Tab-separated table of C-alpha atoms and ligand atoms in Angstrom:
chain	number	residue	atom	x	y	z
A	132	MET	CA	29.121	-10.180	-12.530
A	133	GLN	CA	29.841	-12.948	-14.720
A	134	VAL	CA	28.150	-16.019	-15.401
A	135	LYS	CA	27.367	-18.351	-18.133
A	136	LYS	CA	23.392	-17.971	-19.339
A	137	LEU	CA	21.363	-20.739	-19.989
A	138	ASN	CA	20.056	-19.238	-23.141
A	139	GLU	CA	23.726	-17.810	-24.756
A	140	ILE	CA	24.301	-21.738	-24.842
A	141	ASP	CA	23.259	-24.298	-27.355
A	142	VAL	CA	22.229	-27.169	-25.610
A	143	ARG	CA	20.863	-28.912	-28.920
A	144	GLY	CA	21.545	-33.009	-28.912
A	145	LYS	CA	23.164	-32.339	-25.742
A	146	LYS	CA	22.571	-33.456	-22.156
A	147	VAL	CA	21.612	-31.328	-19.537
A	148	PHE	CA	21.378	-31.485	-15.802
A	149	ILE	CA	19.409	-28.573	-13.996
A	150	ARG	CA	19.682	-28.365	-10.263
A	151	ALA	CA	16.589	-26.369	-9.433
A	152	ASP	CA	14.804	-25.556	-6.457
A	153	LEU	CA	11.716	-27.399	-6.289
A	154	ASN	CA	11.665	-28.292	-2.523
A	155	VAL	CA	7.580	-27.202	-2.233
A	156	PRO	CA	5.347	-27.105	1.118
A	157	GLN	CA	2.888	-30.886	1.155
A	158	ASP	CA	0.360	-31.454	3.809
A	159	ASP	CA	-0.143	-34.298	5.742
A	160	ALA	CA	-1.150	-36.268	2.846
A	161	GLY	CA	2.111	-35.362	0.474
A	162	ASN	CA	0.145	-33.420	-1.793
A	163	ILE	CA	1.162	-30.408	-2.612
A	164	THR	CA	0.255	-26.791	-1.367
A	165	GLU	CA	1.594	-24.179	-3.105
A	166	ASP	CA	3.818	-24.882	-6.259
A	167	THR	CA	5.297	-21.454	-6.900
A	168	ARG	CA	8.392	-23.346	-6.906
A	169	ILE	CA	7.743	-25.801	-9.652
A	170	ARG	CA	6.573	-22.933	-11.723
A	171	ALA	CA	9.318	-20.793	-11.528
A	172	SER	CA	12.095	-23.853	-12.343
A	173	ILE	CA	9.895	-24.176	-16.217
A	174	PRO	CA	11.121	-21.690	-17.936
A	175	SER	CA	14.341	-22.721	-18.476
A	176	ILE	CA	13.190	-26.441	-18.629
A	177	GLN	CA	10.950	-25.391	-21.276
A	178	TYR	CA	14.382	-23.422	-23.352
A	179	CYS	CA	15.643	-26.522	-23.299
A	180	LEU	CA	13.254	-29.003	-24.428
A	181	ASP	CA	12.810	-26.686	-27.168
A	182	ASN	CA	16.471	-26.175	-28.193
A	183	GLY	CA	16.588	-29.898	-28.301
A	184	ALA	CA	18.554	-30.936	-25.164
A	185	ALA	CA	17.926	-34.144	-22.964
A	186	VAL	CA	17.406	-32.523	-19.494
A	187	MET	CA	17.405	-34.032	-16.315
A	188	ILE	CA	16.768	-32.003	-13.513
A	189	THR	CA	16.741	-32.723	-9.527
A	190	SER	CA	15.606	-30.351	-6.309
A	191	HIS	CA	16.176	-31.169	-3.009
A	192	LEU	CA	12.748	-31.846	-0.896
A	193	GLY	CA	12.581	-31.379	2.969
A	194	ARG	CA	15.278	-32.517	5.529
A	195	PRO	CA	15.997	-36.260	4.655
A	196	THR	CA	18.771	-38.318	5.876
A	197	GLU	CA	21.470	-39.286	3.427
A	198	GLY	CA	20.903	-42.706	2.088
A	199	THR	CA	17.734	-43.394	2.208
A	200	VAL	CA	14.171	-42.116	0.286
A	201	GLY	CA	12.093	-42.112	2.792
A	202	PRO	CA	7.496	-42.040	1.692
A	203	ASP	CA	8.286	-38.562	2.325
A	204	ASP	CA	11.728	-38.235	0.811
A	205	THR	CA	10.472	-38.604	-2.467
A	206	LEU	CA	9.631	-35.648	-5.602
A	207	ALA	CA	7.247	-38.664	-6.944
A	208	PRO	CA	4.525	-35.250	-6.432
A	209	VAL	CA	6.665	-32.934	-8.002
A	210	ALA	CA	7.442	-35.235	-11.012
A	211	VAL	CA	3.097	-35.439	-11.262
A	212	ARG	CA	3.282	-31.663	-10.904
A	213	MET	CA	6.080	-30.866	-13.179
A	214	GLY	CA	4.051	-33.259	-16.211
A	215	GLN	CA	0.919	-30.713	-16.211
A	216	LEU	CA	2.443	-28.003	-16.131
A	217	LEU	CA	4.754	-29.068	-19.267
A	218	HIS	CA	1.895	-31.073	-20.815
A	219	ARG	CA	3.849	-34.239	-20.936
A	220	PRO	CA	5.396	-37.587	-18.778
A	221	VAL	CA	8.135	-36.467	-16.205
A	222	ARG	CA	9.789	-39.805	-15.126
A	223	LEU	CA	11.302	-39.956	-11.870
A	224	ILE	CA	14.343	-41.355	-11.568
A	225	ALA	CA	16.128	-43.331	-8.367
A	226	ASP	CA	19.654	-44.319	-7.956
A	227	TRP	CA	20.504	-42.426	-10.846
A	228	VAL	CA	24.014	-40.855	-9.559
A	229	ASP	CA	25.794	-44.049	-11.453
A	230	GLY	CA	23.670	-43.181	-14.632
A	231	GLY	CA	22.503	-46.395	-16.049
A	232	PHE	CA	18.515	-44.445	-17.130
A	233	GLU	CA	18.650	-43.194	-20.695
A	234	VAL	CA	16.711	-39.512	-21.371
A	235	LYS	CA	16.384	-38.972	-25.264
A	236	PRO	CA	16.722	-35.520	-26.864
A	237	GLY	CA	13.323	-33.557	-26.419
A	238	GLU	CA	12.898	-35.819	-23.171
A	239	VAL	CA	12.950	-34.903	-19.038
A	240	VAL	CA	13.363	-36.781	-16.091
A	241	LEU	CA	13.635	-35.997	-12.994
A	242	LEU	CA	16.419	-37.176	-10.644
A	243	GLU	CA	15.183	-38.755	-6.879
A	244	ASN	CA	15.958	-35.578	-3.793
A	245	CYS	CA	19.169	-35.465	-4.100
A	246	ARG	CA	20.004	-34.934	-1.053
A	247	CYS	CA	19.540	-38.239	-0.168
A	248	ASN	CA	22.616	-38.714	-1.418
A	249	VAL	CA	25.615	-39.648	0.277
A	250	GLY	CA	27.877	-37.344	0.051
A	251	GLU	CA	25.270	-33.892	-0.842
A	252	LYS	CA	25.414	-31.679	2.176
A	253	LYS	CA	29.166	-32.433	2.794
A	254	ASN	CA	30.130	-31.034	-1.373
A	255	ASN	CA	31.788	-34.974	-1.592
A	256	GLU	CA	34.125	-34.359	-4.733
A	257	ALA	CA	33.899	-38.235	-5.628
A	258	LEU	CA	29.687	-37.787	-5.716
A	259	ALA	CA	30.132	-34.544	-7.379
A	260	ARG	CA	32.059	-35.575	-10.163
A	261	LYS	CA	30.062	-38.325	-10.632
A	262	MET	CA	27.411	-36.762	-11.410
A	263	ALA	CA	28.154	-34.094	-13.379
A	264	ALA	CA	29.871	-36.861	-15.749
A	265	LEU	CA	25.894	-37.684	-16.312
A	266	CYS	CA	25.759	-34.110	-18.471
A	267	ASP	CA	27.551	-31.875	-21.236
A	268	ILE	CA	26.193	-29.513	-19.331
A	269	TYR	CA	25.399	-28.564	-15.822
A	270	VAL	CA	22.845	-25.339	-15.335
A	271	ASN	CA	22.018	-23.971	-11.394
A	272	ASP	CA	18.032	-22.803	-11.445
A	273	ALA	CA	18.476	-22.700	-7.535
A	274	PHE	CA	18.796	-19.371	-6.304
A	275	GLY	CA	17.148	-20.902	-2.964
A	276	THR	CA	19.855	-22.557	-2.207
A	277	ALA	CA	23.270	-20.640	-3.747
A	278	HIS	CA	24.288	-19.629	-0.268
A	279	ARG	CA	25.135	-23.197	0.765
A	280	ALA	CA	28.713	-25.528	-0.984
A	281	GLU	CA	26.672	-28.792	-1.797
A	282	ALA	CA	27.627	-31.884	-3.979
A	283	THR	CA	24.527	-30.090	-6.800
A	284	THR	CA	24.972	-26.686	-6.440
A	285	HIS	CA	28.761	-26.017	-5.351
A	286	GLY	CA	31.046	-29.710	-6.859
A	287	ILE	CA	29.520	-30.322	-10.222
A	288	ALA	CA	29.690	-27.150	-10.814
A	289	ARG	CA	33.893	-27.500	-11.116
A	290	PHE	CA	33.154	-30.901	-12.831
A	291	ALA	CA	31.275	-30.601	-15.874
A	292	PRO	CA	31.914	-30.252	-19.471
A	293	ALA	CA	29.837	-26.283	-18.984
A	294	ALA	CA	28.091	-24.520	-16.107
A	295	CYS	CA	25.755	-21.838	-16.604
A	296	ALA	CA	22.488	-20.209	-14.544
A	297	GLY	CA	19.387	-21.533	-15.615
A	298	MET	CA	16.588	-18.300	-16.529
A	299	LEU	CA	15.798	-17.874	-12.975
A	300	MET	CA	19.382	-17.468	-11.004
A	301	GLY	CA	20.321	-15.417	-14.037
A	302	ALA	CA	17.514	-13.178	-13.720
A	303	GLU	CA	18.255	-12.968	-9.765
A	304	ILE	CA	21.690	-12.357	-10.099
A	305	ASP	CA	20.578	-9.390	-12.823
A	306	ALA	CA	17.932	-7.947	-10.424
A	307	LEU	CA	19.390	-7.861	-7.161
A	308	SER	CA	22.587	-7.063	-8.101
A	309	LYS	CA	20.756	-3.418	-9.665
A	310	ALA	CA	19.356	-3.212	-6.942
A	311	LEU	CA	22.770	-3.198	-5.471
A	312	HIS	CA	25.575	-2.196	-7.335
A	313	ASP	CA	23.642	0.273	-9.261
A	314	PRO	CA	20.344	1.361	-8.149
A	315	LYS	CA	18.458	4.166	-9.275
A	316	ARG	CA	18.414	6.777	-5.626
A	317	PRO	CA	16.879	7.651	-3.775
A	318	LEU	CA	17.838	3.872	-2.233
A	319	VAL	CA	15.318	2.747	0.897
A	320	ALA	CA	15.277	-0.103	2.231
A	321	ILE	CA	12.573	-1.905	4.659
A	322	VAL	CA	13.937	-4.092	7.701
A	323	GLY	CA	10.967	-5.293	9.239
A	324	GLY	CA	10.278	-8.781	11.453
A	325	SER	CA	11.335	-9.670	14.809
A	326	LYS	CA	14.561	-9.286	15.809
A	327	VAL	CA	17.508	-7.714	15.055
A	328	SER	CA	19.973	-10.430	15.877
A	329	SER	CA	18.653	-12.021	13.125
A	330	LYS	CA	19.110	-9.220	10.744
A	331	LEU	CA	22.264	-7.172	12.077
A	332	THR	CA	24.763	-8.196	9.197
A	333	ILE	CA	22.814	-7.265	6.751
A	334	LEU	CA	21.347	-4.544	9.043
A	335	LYS	CA	24.996	-2.968	8.946
A	336	SER	CA	26.031	-3.743	5.633
A	337	LEU	CA	22.858	-1.288	3.926
A	338	ALA	CA	23.367	1.413	6.274
A	339	ASP	CA	26.197	1.784	4.170
A	340	LYS	CA	24.962	1.844	0.559
A	341	VAL	CA	21.202	3.254	1.426
A	342	ASP	CA	19.769	6.903	1.287
A	343	GLN	CA	17.454	5.691	4.227
A	344	LEU	CA	16.601	2.675	6.078
A	345	ILE	CA	13.188	1.782	7.669
A	346	VAL	CA	13.282	-0.273	10.159
A	347	GLY	CA	10.121	-2.090	11.337
A	348	GLY	CA	8.488	-5.367	13.667
A	349	GLY	CA	10.854	-6.209	16.443
A	350	ILE	CA	13.648	-4.359	15.019
A	351	ALA	CA	12.470	-1.403	14.911
A	352	ASN	CA	11.743	-1.740	19.200
A	353	THR	CA	15.254	-2.469	19.686
A	354	PHE	CA	16.233	1.045	17.697
A	355	LEU	CA	13.622	2.744	19.427
A	356	LEU	CA	15.201	1.901	23.356
A	357	ALA	CA	18.341	2.992	21.186
A	358	SER	CA	16.502	6.606	20.957
A	359	GLY	CA	15.339	6.334	24.801
A	360	LYS	CA	12.054	5.371	24.218
A	361	ARG	CA	9.674	3.009	26.509
A	362	ILE	CA	8.765	0.272	24.188
A	363	GLY	CA	6.978	-1.217	28.007
A	364	GLU	CA	6.721	-5.575	26.935
A	365	SER	CA	7.773	-5.080	23.431
A	366	LEU	CA	9.294	-7.715	21.227
A	367	ALA	CA	12.881	-6.364	21.604
A	368	GLU	CA	17.035	-7.308	22.317
A	369	PRO	CA	18.519	-4.293	25.136
A	370	GLU	CA	21.724	-6.193	24.714
A	371	LEU	CA	21.655	-4.813	20.645
A	372	VAL	CA	21.046	-1.659	21.565
A	373	LYS	CA	24.261	-0.429	21.368
A	374	GLU	CA	24.473	-1.822	17.886
A	375	ALA	CA	20.733	-0.814	17.181
A	376	GLN	CA	22.559	3.070	17.656
A	377	ALA	CA	25.996	2.172	15.477
A	378	ILE	CA	23.496	1.371	12.889
A	379	ILE	CA	21.907	5.636	13.476
A	380	ASP	CA	25.408	6.535	13.758
A	381	MET	CA	26.083	5.318	10.545
A	382	MET	CA	23.377	6.571	8.346
A	383	LYS	CA	23.878	9.896	10.300
A	384	ALA	CA	27.491	10.635	9.170
A	385	ARG	CA	26.551	10.000	5.703
A	386	GLY	CA	23.910	12.038	5.702
A	387	ALA	CA	20.856	9.459	5.438
A	388	GLU	CA	18.739	8.157	8.393
A	389	VAL	CA	16.326	6.060	9.712
A	390	PRO	CA	13.046	7.241	10.173
A	391	LEU	CA	11.635	5.788	13.440
A	392	PRO	CA	8.158	5.497	14.234
A	393	VAL	CA	6.263	8.439	15.506
A	394	ASP	CA	2.924	6.479	16.450
A	395	VAL	CA	2.090	2.815	17.052
A	396	VAL	CA	0.513	0.225	17.637
A	397	VAL	CA	-0.135	-1.229	21.187
A	398	ALA	CA	-1.988	-4.314	23.004
A	399	ASP	CA	-1.518	-6.298	25.931
A	400	GLU	CA	-0.835	-10.141	24.076
A	401	VAL	CA	-0.511	-11.141	20.491
A	402	SER	CA	-3.575	-13.125	20.077
A	403	ALA	CA	-6.848	-12.915	17.439
A	404	LEU	CA	-8.822	-11.683	19.764
A	405	ALA	CA	-6.303	-8.620	21.356
A	406	ARG	CA	-7.460	-5.259	21.709
A	407	ALA	CA	-5.534	-2.518	19.725
A	408	ASN	CA	-4.667	0.654	20.488
A	409	ARG	CA	-3.307	3.399	18.318
A	410	ILE	CA	-1.352	5.638	20.637
A	411	SER	CA	1.688	8.504	19.933
A	412	VAL	CA	4.938	6.399	20.571
A	413	ASP	CA	5.594	8.257	23.718
A	414	GLU	CA	1.881	7.214	25.401
A	415	VAL	CA	3.630	3.556	25.686
A	416	GLY	CA	2.888	1.869	28.791
A	417	PRO	CA	4.678	-0.577	30.945
A	418	HIS	CA	2.879	-3.805	29.826
A	419	ASP	CA	2.499	-2.823	26.048
A	420	ARG	CA	4.069	-4.294	23.137
A	421	ILE	CA	3.813	-2.946	20.325
A	422	LEU	CA	3.001	-5.075	17.677
A	423	ASP	CA	2.598	-2.226	14.477
A	424	VAL	CA	3.285	0.953	13.364
A	425	GLY	CA	0.742	3.553	13.580
A	426	PRO	CA	-1.076	5.251	10.501
A	427	LYS	CA	1.185	8.339	11.114
A	428	THR	CA	4.189	6.349	10.587
A	429	ALA	CA	2.701	4.901	7.942
A	430	ALA	CA	1.495	7.682	5.804
A	431	LYS	CA	4.934	9.086	6.465
A	432	LEU	CA	7.046	5.698	5.233
A	433	SER	CA	4.383	5.288	2.666
A	434	GLU	CA	5.499	8.618	1.495
A	435	ILE	CA	9.394	7.642	1.317
A	436	ILE	CA	8.214	4.748	-0.929
A	437	ALA	CA	6.544	6.602	-3.366
A	438	ASN	CA	9.659	9.589	-3.540
A	439	ALA	CA	12.289	6.354	-3.771
A	440	GLY	CA	14.269	5.277	-6.969
A	441	THR	CA	14.847	2.130	-5.272
A	442	VAL	CA	13.236	0.155	-2.980
A	443	VAL	CA	14.465	-3.203	-1.061
A	444	TRP	CA	12.266	-4.636	0.790
A	445	ASN	CA	12.431	-8.422	4.079
A	446	GLY	CA	10.416	-8.410	6.873
A	447	PRO	CA	6.581	-7.314	7.895
A	448	VAL	CA	6.774	-3.898	9.555
A	449	GLY	CA	3.989	-5.311	12.153
A	450	VAL	CA	2.200	-8.777	13.208
A	451	PHE	CA	0.833	-8.999	10.117
A	452	GLU	CA	-1.077	-12.044	10.769
A	453	LEU	CA	-3.304	-10.571	13.241
A	454	PRO	CA	-6.136	-8.323	11.292
A	455	GLN	CA	-5.549	-5.470	14.495
A	456	PHE	CA	-1.845	-5.394	13.370
A	457	ALA	CA	-1.716	-5.959	9.381
A	458	GLY	CA	-2.413	-1.965	8.753
A	459	GLY	CA	1.168	-1.204	8.555
A	460	THR	CA	2.591	-4.122	6.520
A	461	LYS	CA	-0.779	-3.751	3.441
A	462	MET	CA	0.359	-0.227	3.642
A	463	MET	CA	3.826	-0.494	3.087
A	464	ALA	CA	2.690	-2.919	1.135
A	465	SER	CA	0.750	-0.360	-1.297
A	466	ALA	CA	3.007	2.151	-1.297
A	467	ILE	CA	5.752	-0.630	-2.640
A	468	ALA	CA	2.989	-1.350	-5.699
A	469	HIS	CA	1.998	1.723	-6.359
A	470	SER	CA	5.456	3.817	-6.390
A	471	GLU	CA	7.406	4.279	-9.413
A	472	ALA	CA	10.594	3.350	-7.988
A	473	PHE	CA	12.100	-0.274	-8.676
A	474	SER	CA	11.589	-2.450	-5.939
A	475	ILE	CA	12.762	-5.413	-5.442
A	476	ALA	CA	11.730	-8.169	-1.893
A	477	GLY	CA	12.532	-11.576	-0.272
A	478	GLY	CA	11.781	-13.015	3.106
A	479	GLY	CA	10.514	-16.200	3.617
A	480	ASP	CA	6.757	-13.764	5.812
A	481	THR	CA	7.808	-10.829	3.302
A	482	LEU	CA	6.856	-12.912	0.437
A	483	ALA	CA	3.267	-14.408	2.147
A	484	ALA	CA	2.828	-10.433	3.446
A	485	ILE	CA	2.538	-9.691	-0.706
A	486	ALA	CA	0.264	-12.943	-1.015
A	487	LYS	CA	-1.941	-11.727	1.597
A	488	PHE	CA	-2.385	-8.089	0.250
A	489	HIS	CA	-2.088	-9.222	-3.402
A	490	ILE	CA	0.656	-6.588	-4.417
A	491	ALA	CA	3.401	-9.789	-6.156
A	492	GLU	CA	2.453	-8.612	-9.954
A	493	ASP	CA	3.296	-4.715	-8.842
A	494	VAL	CA	6.485	-5.873	-7.373
A	495	GLY	CA	8.778	-4.983	-9.526
A	496	TYR	CA	11.549	-8.925	-8.476
A	497	ILE	CA	10.601	-11.101	-5.771
A	498	SER	CA	13.088	-13.256	-4.875
A	499	THR	CA	12.732	-16.747	-4.625
A	500	GLY	CA	15.752	-17.297	-2.242
A	501	GLY	CA	15.449	-16.418	1.521
A	502	GLY	CA	18.381	-16.742	3.280
A	503	ALA	CA	20.746	-16.614	0.152
A	504	PHE	CA	18.359	-13.179	-0.648
A	505	LEU	CA	19.824	-11.531	3.060
A	506	GLU	CA	23.435	-13.310	2.232
A	507	PHE	CA	23.535	-11.386	-1.665
A	508	LEU	CA	22.645	-7.950	-0.294
A	509	GLU	CA	24.941	-8.446	2.479
A	510	GLY	CA	28.033	-8.299	-0.237
A	511	LYS	CA	28.869	-11.959	0.084
A	512	THR	CA	29.926	-14.298	-2.332
A	513	LEU	CA	27.331	-17.172	-2.547
A	514	PRO	CA	29.112	-20.204	-3.188
A	515	ALA	CA	26.687	-21.430	-5.899
A	516	ILE	CA	27.544	-18.476	-7.967
A	517	ALA	CA	31.280	-18.202	-7.328
A	518	ALA	CA	31.615	-21.780	-8.400
A	519	LEU	CA	29.260	-20.451	-11.969
A	520	GLU	CA	32.051	-16.911	-11.536
A	521	GLU	CA	35.021	-19.627	-11.652
A	522	ARG	CA	33.590	-21.277	-15.403
A	523	PHE	CA	32.984	-18.131	-16.901
A	524	THR	CA	34.458	-18.291	-20.150
A	525	ALA	CA	33.232	-14.908	-22.582
B	874	ADP	P1	10.989	-12.738	6.495
B	874	ADP	O1	10.447	-13.777	7.029
B	874	ADP	O2	10.489	-11.831	5.740
B	874	ADP	O3	13.134	-12.324	6.592
B	874	ADP	P2	10.745	-12.413	10.127
B	874	ADP	O4	11.185	-13.702	9.785
B	874	ADP	O5	12.269	-12.033	9.906
B	874	ADP	O6	10.824	-11.833	8.342
B	874	ADP	O7	10.569	-11.777	10.777
B	874	ADP	C1	8.701	-12.114	10.591
B	874	ADP	C2	7.789	-12.109	11.422
B	874	ADP	O8	7.876	-10.611	12.629
B	874	ADP	C3	5.662	-12.380	11.652
B	874	ADP	O9	5.999	-13.513	11.992
B	874	ADP	C4	6.101	-11.317	12.553
B	874	ADP	O10	4.879	-11.307	13.345
B	874	ADP	C5	6.900	-11.136	13.651
B	874	ADP	N1	7.081	-9.208	13.315
B	874	ADP	C6	6.806	-8.332	12.921
B	874	ADP	N2	6.420	-7.004	13.938
B	874	ADP	C7	6.583	-7.352	15.366
B	874	ADP	C8	6.028	-6.900	16.857
B	874	ADP	N3	6.435	-5.456	16.284
B	874	ADP	N4	6.954	-7.620	17.347
B	874	ADP	C9	6.766	-9.396	17.261
B	874	ADP	N5	6.930	-10.186	16.381
B	874	ADP	C10	6.671	-8.902	15.125
B	875	MG	MG1	10.230	-15.780	8.344
């Protein structure tokens, strides 16, 4: 995978257009409640400013209707926060597609929510050409939207005079490629979360590569069914038992394995008041719901993680939001934090678990992309990265 990187390009005196992912969560009053994405966008912007470029940045925010900028759609709060982080004012430009605004070298402006522009989502060529005409260099730093071909993530990369990956995008591509194409073995993947159906493709594609495939959460329940266990009223997808069995067989044929839980934490309801019981996986009753792995299983998984060369993690192994069912995910998070293995993690709820158990510092690489992270690991070509590859010249 060859893409030009921002730090390989001379940006002095150039007009640089950065597509960032500044889609931050906000409260009802519009206040930003979590600014990780804005912080993550700073290195590319700072690099451009330090090297004398005139910088324009845009991003989507929420799911606006194209053609209007509603009160919830504006990047105004993001401009304020970004100004604080950059220690300089960040002007917000409305109606920017046709130009008519000025940016000086060493100056930075934010271009209003790009998903408010008509044609953005459909990757309209006329729109992409207009945006490309605003700049000398197009920089894509929005890994989180790399799996979507839109005018600011794909079309513009084809028409801008030059196109490259930003610092964050470059780091994502490097870390994920390393784990996928040249991993230190054993390569261990942990796929947890609620449903097999939402992760079937990734399970199959990982089954072809990894030495151990740890399944957890609701996903493990379907695998337990496949191996003939009773799971009571646990969340599972009986219609996917065959698929689960095929994955187990695929791994076996390669001399690899899918370790299944030997003990579990059950309750009769998913609630903060639920009484949790630790039992052997063979003791699950007809009204039990499996909501976490048990301590023996967690210890076994921790050992696998401790001996791994590379760990890829997506999805909690239990309902970690409730303290009674957080033990397995917590123990696994701690094992990842203490392992010598190069670890990468991604996924919305996975990131929440990492924050909850305070292990962010100890994970090798935390991906900012949810859907994009999974699609990359599935081996799919992400359109935004493909567009940059097409512009690669040594
Ligand atoms: P991610 O966002 O990291 O990809 P998912 O969205 O696939 O993860 O899954 C996360 C959700 O799975 C969490 O809300 C968690 O409560 C739920 N979950 C985990 N284990 C179980 C289980 N045994 N039964 C039901 N839900 C579970
Ligand atoms: Mg999720």
